[in-house]
Amino acid sequence: MADRKPFIGGNWKMNLHADEAAALARALVDGLTDAPAEVAICPAFPYLHQVGEILSQAQSKIQLGAQDVHTDPNGAFTGEVSCSMLRDVGATVVIVGHSERRHVLAESDVLINAKVRAALDAGLDVIFCIGETLQQREAGMTDAVNWGQIGYGLAGVSSDHMARVTIAYEPVWAIGTGMTATPDDAQAAHQAIRAFIRCGMFNDAVADRVRIQYGGSVKPDNAAQLFAQPDIDGGLIGGAALKADDFLAIIAATQTVAASAG
Ligand code: PEP
């Protein structure tokens, strides 16, 4: 995993009501005694403040993240939430371009790019999601799709701002399905993504520094093998992030990898 500190994100999606969200946040605060990885949890909008209070009262290192954001700072955008509102409630990171927003809610690369740039300009860190569908994978288009989504999604982002971007490679067919890319397949995709950052869009410094998370049915029993790959720098976790024991075991898997690497 080179010397990049792994980053584990928990995407709670549209799950957990107030009491469940609070209980999970407290269990994670209590369970995460050391910090083998950077960790962020991303509750639904209504519970950001409550979960943020739990994290800050415990002086936890767990970061508060949101699952989406709007591009504009304020105004007539019914139902939307701005970057400064997220910062107001204590969020430091936001997920942009999740496949459910691309494919279920029809977000375009252009919109995703505007969100990435708005979030970075507002001082938020960004988890920028990319990944191919099963049909695209079977057509041999995995790298082309990833490169295209990066090319559009990170257009206009400076090398300096890239220090606050984590790329989450999440093959769409693996999200919430129980199907996981093999460690070798995931590594191949991550290696190609890093090569594109190096030669296609940025430079050696950005490519060596940028963290690329794997997402797609990561569980306690497959996390260590995935995280052991040289270009996989942690994970974005959905289903297994809803259970404290599973999420803590996935975080701990980054430590197992670090220890066995020497
Ligand atoms: C996700 O929501 O980003 C995700 C990877 O979900 P799951 O771990 O459930 O596949």
Coordinates of N, CA, C and O and ligand atoms in Angstrom, one line a residue, residues 11 13 98 100 170 174-176 215-219 236-239, ligand 1:
N11 N -20.3 4.5 4.0 CA -21.4 5.2 3.4 C -22.7 4.5 3.9 O -23.0 3.4 3.5
K13 N -25.7 5.5 3.4 CA -26.8 5.6 2.4 C -28.1 6.0 3.1 O -28.0 6.7 4.1
H98 N -21.2 9.0 -6.6 CA -21.5 7.6 -6.2 C -22.3 7.0 -7.4 O -23.1 7.7 -8.0
E100 N -24.8 5.2 -7.4 CA -26.2 5.3 -7.3 C -26.7 6.7 -7.7 O -27.8 6.9 -8.2
E170 N -15.3 1.9 -7.7 CA -16.4 1.0 -7.2 C -17.1 0.4 -8.5 O -18.0 1.1 -9.1
A174 N -20.5 -4.6 -8.4 CA -20.1 -5.2 -7.1 C -20.7 -4.4 -5.9 O -20.6 -4.9 -4.8
I175 N -21.4 -3.4 -6.2 CA -22.0 -2.6 -5.1 C -23.3 -3.1 -4.6 O -24.2 -3.2 -5.3
G176 N -23.2 -3.6 -3.3 CA -24.4 -4.1 -2.6 C -24.9 -5.4 -3.2 O -26.0 -5.8 -2.9
G215 N -14.3 -0.1 -3.6 CA -15.6 -0.2 -3.0 C -16.4 -1.2 -3.8 O -16.3 -1.3 -5.0
G216 N -17.2 -2.1 -3.1 CA -18.0 -3.1 -3.7 C -18.0 -4.3 -2.9 O -17.1 -5.2 -3.1
S217 N -19.0 -4.4 -2.0 CA -19.1 -5.7 -1.2 C -17.8 -6.0 -0.4 O -17.5 -7.2 -0.3
V218 N -17.1 -5.0 0.1 CA -16.0 -5.3 1.0 C -16.6 -5.8 2.3 O -17.5 -5.1 2.9
K219 N -16.1 -6.8 2.8 CA -16.5 -7.4 4.1 C -15.3 -7.8 4.9 O -14.2 -7.8 4.4
L236 N -14.2 2.1 0.4 CA -15.5 2.8 0.6 C -16.5 1.7 0.9 O -16.7 0.8 0.0
I237 N -17.1 1.7 2.0 CA -17.9 0.5 2.5 C -19.4 0.9 2.7 O -19.7 1.9 3.3
G238 N -20.2 0.1 2.1 CA -21.7 0.4 2.2 C -22.3 -0.6 3.3 O -22.3 -0.2 4.5
G239 N -22.8 -1.7 2.9 CA -23.5 -2.6 3.8 C -22.8 -2.9 5.1 O -23.4 -2.9 6.1
Ligands
PEP1 C1 -21.0 1.7 -1.5 O1 -22.1 2.1 -1.1 O2 -20.2 2.6 -1.9 C2 -20.6 0.3 -1.4 C3 -19.5 0.0 -1.9 O3 -21.6 -0.5 -1.0 P1 -21.4 -2.1 -0.6 O4 -20.1 -2.1 0.3 O5 -22.6 -2.5 0.2 O6 -21.2 -2.8 -1.8

